[in-house]
Coordinates of C-alpha atoms in Angstrom, one line a residue:
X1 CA 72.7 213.9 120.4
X2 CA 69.4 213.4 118.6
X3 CA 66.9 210.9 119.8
X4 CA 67.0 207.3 118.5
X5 CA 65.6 206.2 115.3
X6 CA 61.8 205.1 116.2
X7 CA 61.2 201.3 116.2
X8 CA 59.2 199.9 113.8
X9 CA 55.3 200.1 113.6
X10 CA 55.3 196.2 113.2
X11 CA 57.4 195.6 116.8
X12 CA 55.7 198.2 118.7
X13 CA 52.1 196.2 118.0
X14 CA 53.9 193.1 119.4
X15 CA 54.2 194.5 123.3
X16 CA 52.9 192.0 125.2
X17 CA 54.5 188.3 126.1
X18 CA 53.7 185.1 124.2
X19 CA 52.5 183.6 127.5
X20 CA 49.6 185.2 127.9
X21 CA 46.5 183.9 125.3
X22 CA 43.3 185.4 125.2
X23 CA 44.7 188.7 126.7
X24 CA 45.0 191.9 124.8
X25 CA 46.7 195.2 125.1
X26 CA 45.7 198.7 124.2
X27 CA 47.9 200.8 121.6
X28 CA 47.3 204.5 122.6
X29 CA 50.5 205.9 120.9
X30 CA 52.8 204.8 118.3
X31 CA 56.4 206.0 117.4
X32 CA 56.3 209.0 114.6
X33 CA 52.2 210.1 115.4
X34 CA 52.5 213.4 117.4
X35 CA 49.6 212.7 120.3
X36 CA 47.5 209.7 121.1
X37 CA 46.1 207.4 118.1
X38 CA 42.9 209.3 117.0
X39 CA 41.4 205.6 116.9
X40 CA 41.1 202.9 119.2
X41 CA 43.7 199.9 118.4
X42 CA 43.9 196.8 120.3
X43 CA 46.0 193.6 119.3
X44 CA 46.3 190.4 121.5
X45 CA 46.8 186.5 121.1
X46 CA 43.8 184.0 121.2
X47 CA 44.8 180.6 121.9
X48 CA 43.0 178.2 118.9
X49 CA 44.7 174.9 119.5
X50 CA 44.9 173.7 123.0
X51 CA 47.0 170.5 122.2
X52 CA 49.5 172.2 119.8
X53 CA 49.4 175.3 121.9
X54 CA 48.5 177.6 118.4
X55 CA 47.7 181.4 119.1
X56 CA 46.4 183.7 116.3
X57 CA 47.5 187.1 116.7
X58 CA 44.9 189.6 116.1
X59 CA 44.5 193.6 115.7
X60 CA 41.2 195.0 116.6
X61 CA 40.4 198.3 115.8
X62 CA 37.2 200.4 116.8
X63 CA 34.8 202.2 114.0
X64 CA 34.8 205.5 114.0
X65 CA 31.4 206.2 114.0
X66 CA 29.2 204.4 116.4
X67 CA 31.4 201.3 117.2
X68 CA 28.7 200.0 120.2
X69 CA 26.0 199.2 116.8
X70 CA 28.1 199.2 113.8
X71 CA 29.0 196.2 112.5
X72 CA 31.8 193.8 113.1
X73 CA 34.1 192.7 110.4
X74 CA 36.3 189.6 110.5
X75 CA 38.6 190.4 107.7
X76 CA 41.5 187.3 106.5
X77 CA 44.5 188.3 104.5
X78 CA 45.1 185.4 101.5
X79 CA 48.0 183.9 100.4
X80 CA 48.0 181.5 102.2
X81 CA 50.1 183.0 105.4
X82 CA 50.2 186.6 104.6
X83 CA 49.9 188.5 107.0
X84 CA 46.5 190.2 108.5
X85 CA 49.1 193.7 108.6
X86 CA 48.7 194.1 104.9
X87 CA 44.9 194.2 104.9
X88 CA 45.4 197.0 107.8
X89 CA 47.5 199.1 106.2
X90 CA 46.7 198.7 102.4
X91 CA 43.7 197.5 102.0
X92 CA 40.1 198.2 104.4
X93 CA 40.0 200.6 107.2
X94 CA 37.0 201.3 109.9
X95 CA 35.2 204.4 109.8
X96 CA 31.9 202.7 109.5
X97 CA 32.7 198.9 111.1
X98 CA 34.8 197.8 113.6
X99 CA 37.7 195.7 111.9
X100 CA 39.3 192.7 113.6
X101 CA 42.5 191.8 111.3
X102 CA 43.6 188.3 112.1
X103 CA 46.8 186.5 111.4
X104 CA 45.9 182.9 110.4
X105 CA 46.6 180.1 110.2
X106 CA 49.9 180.0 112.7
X107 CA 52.4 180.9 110.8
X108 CA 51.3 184.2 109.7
X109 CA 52.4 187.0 110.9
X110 CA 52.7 187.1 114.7
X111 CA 50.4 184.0 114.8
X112 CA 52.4 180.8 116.0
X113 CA 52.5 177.3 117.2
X114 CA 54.8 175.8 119.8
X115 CA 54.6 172.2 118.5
X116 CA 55.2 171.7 114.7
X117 CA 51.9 169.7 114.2
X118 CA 50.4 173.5 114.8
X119 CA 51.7 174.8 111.4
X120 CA 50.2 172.1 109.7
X121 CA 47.3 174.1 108.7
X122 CA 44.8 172.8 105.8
X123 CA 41.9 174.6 104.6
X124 CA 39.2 172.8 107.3
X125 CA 41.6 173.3 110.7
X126 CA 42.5 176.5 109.5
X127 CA 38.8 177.3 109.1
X128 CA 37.8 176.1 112.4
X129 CA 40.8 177.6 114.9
X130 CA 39.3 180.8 113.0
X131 CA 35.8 180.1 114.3
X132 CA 37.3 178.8 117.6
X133 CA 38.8 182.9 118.2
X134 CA 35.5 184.4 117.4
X135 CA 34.2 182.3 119.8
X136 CA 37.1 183.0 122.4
X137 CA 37.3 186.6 121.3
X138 CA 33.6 187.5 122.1
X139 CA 33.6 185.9 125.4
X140 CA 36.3 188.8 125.9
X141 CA 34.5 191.2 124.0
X142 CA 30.9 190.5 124.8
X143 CA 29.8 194.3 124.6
X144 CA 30.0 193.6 120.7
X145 CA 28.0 190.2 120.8
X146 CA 24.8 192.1 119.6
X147 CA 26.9 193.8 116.3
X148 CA 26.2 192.3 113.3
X149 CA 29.1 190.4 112.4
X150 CA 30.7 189.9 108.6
X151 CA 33.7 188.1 107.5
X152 CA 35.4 188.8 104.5
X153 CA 38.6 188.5 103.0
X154 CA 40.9 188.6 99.6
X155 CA 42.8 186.4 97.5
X156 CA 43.5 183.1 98.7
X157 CA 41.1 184.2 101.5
X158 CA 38.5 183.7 98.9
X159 CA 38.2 179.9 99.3
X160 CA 38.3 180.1 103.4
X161 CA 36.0 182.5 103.9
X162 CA 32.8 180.2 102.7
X163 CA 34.6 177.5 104.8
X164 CA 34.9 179.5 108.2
X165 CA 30.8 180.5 107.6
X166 CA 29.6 177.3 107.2
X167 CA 31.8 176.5 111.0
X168 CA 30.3 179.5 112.5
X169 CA 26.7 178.8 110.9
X170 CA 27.2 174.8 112.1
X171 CA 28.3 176.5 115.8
X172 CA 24.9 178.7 115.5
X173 CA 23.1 175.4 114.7
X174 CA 24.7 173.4 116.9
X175 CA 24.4 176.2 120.5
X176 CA 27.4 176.7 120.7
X177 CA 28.2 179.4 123.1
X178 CA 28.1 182.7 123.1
X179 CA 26.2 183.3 119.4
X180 CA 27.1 184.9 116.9
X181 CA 25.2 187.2 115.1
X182 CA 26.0 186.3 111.4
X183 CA 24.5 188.4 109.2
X184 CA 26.0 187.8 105.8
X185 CA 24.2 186.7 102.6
X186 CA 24.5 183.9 100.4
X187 CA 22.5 183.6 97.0
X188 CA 21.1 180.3 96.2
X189 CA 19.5 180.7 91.9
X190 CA 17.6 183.9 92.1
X191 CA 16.5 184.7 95.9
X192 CA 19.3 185.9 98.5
X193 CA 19.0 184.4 101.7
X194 CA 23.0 184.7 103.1
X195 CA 25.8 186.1 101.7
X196 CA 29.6 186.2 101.7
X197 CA 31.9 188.9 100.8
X198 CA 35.8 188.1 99.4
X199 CA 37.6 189.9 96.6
X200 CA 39.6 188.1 94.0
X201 CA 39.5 184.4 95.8
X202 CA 35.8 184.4 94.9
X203 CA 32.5 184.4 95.8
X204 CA 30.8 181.3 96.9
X205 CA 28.3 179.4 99.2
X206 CA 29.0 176.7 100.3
X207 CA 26.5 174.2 98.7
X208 CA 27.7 170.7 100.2
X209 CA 30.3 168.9 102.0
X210 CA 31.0 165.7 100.9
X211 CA 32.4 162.3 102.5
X212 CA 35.9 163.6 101.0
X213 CA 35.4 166.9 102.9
X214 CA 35.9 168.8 99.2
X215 CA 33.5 171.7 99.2
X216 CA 31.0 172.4 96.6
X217 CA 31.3 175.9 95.3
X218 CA 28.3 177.6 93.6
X219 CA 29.5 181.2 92.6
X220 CA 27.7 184.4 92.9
X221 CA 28.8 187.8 93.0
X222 CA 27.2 190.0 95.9
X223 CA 28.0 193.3 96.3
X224 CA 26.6 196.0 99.1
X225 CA 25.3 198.5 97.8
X226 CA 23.5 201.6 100.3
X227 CA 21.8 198.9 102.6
X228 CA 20.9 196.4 100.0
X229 CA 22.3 193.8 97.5
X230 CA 23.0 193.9 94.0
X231 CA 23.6 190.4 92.7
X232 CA 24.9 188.8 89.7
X233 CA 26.3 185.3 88.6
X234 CA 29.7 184.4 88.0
X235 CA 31.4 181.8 86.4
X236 CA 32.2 178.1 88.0
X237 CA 35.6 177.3 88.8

């Protein structure tokens, strides 16, 4: 008789129990690759949402090249709810950053809630259980505390990326441990001082936040280009 049909590449990520938050567990082989990964894959569950008992699932994913001084990418899928999977195997790839794909809010993907109030994600909680695992995830990983850290997305992603920045730069402000070492750019008129990078969502920084929590969006476009910036003005939405 031959040998059973492999399982699938989605199920064999998914080997540890739902129990265990802020754990993680190292893929060295998957079914249909002859030999060991030629890459270093983790995936594990943060827990974001102590009361509701939320955990984001995550894949994590070494560079390449030099991951102990490359940079660190935090990269959310759009939708909203899509899956952090697609961006790993359609989208980005690491062979000059380490890549952290994460499944936000609960809901997507492998990320999930055990009370209902959990899956009642907006734009601000979803924002801030994604700042809340960086924080989490770097106590676990503090070897890569000194990388310069990005976070990027597409689509939908494109409206919670300026969201989850201006969380991790109020944490920076604010001392919260461990920190972070943001280093994206934003443009404000003609000088760059931080920046963001999304795809088709758009590119924004996040101006002001006022009493109604509704964001103020000023639009740039900031692409990197061999170590510096080329920048250039969109419309406003």
């Amino acid at each position: 008789m031959g040998s059973p049909p492999p399982l699938p590449l989605i199920f064999v990520l998914l080997i540890f129990p739902f129990s265990a938050p802020s754990r993680a567990s190292v893929v060295a082989r998957l079914p249909g690759f002859r030999g060991p990964l030629p890459f270093y894959l983790e995936t594990g569950y943060v827990e974001v949402d102590e009361v509701n008992e939320a955990e984001l699932f995550y894949y994590f994913i070494e560079s390449e090249r030099n991951p102990i001084e490359d940079p660190l990418l935090l990269w959310l899928t759009g939708g909203p709810r899509c899956s952090a999977f697609c961006g790993l195997v359609f989208e980005v790839g690491e062979p000059v950053s380490n890549m952290i794909f994460l499944d936000s809010p609960a809901g997507s993907g492998f990320s999930f809630s055990r009370h209902a109030e959990g899956y009642d994600a907006g734009d601000r909680s979803w924002s801030k259980h994604a700042h809340t695992f960086l924080l989490k995830w770097f106590i676990d990983h503090p070897k890569f505390l000194s990388n310069p850290l990005y976070i990027a997305g597409d689509s939908y992603a494109g409206k919670i990326v300026p969201i989850v920045t201006q969380e991790v730069l109020n944490g920076i402000e604010a001392g919260k441990q461990p920190p972070l070492n943001l280093q994206i750019y934003l443009v404000e008129e003609e000088e760059a001082t931080k920046a963001i990078a999304t795809d088709n969502g758009g590119q924004a920084e996040v101006k002001e936040v006022g009493d109604g929590g509704e964001e103020e969006l000023d639009h740039h476009i900031v692409n990197a280009i061999s170590g510096g910036y080329k920048r250039g003005r969109s419309g406003r939405r």
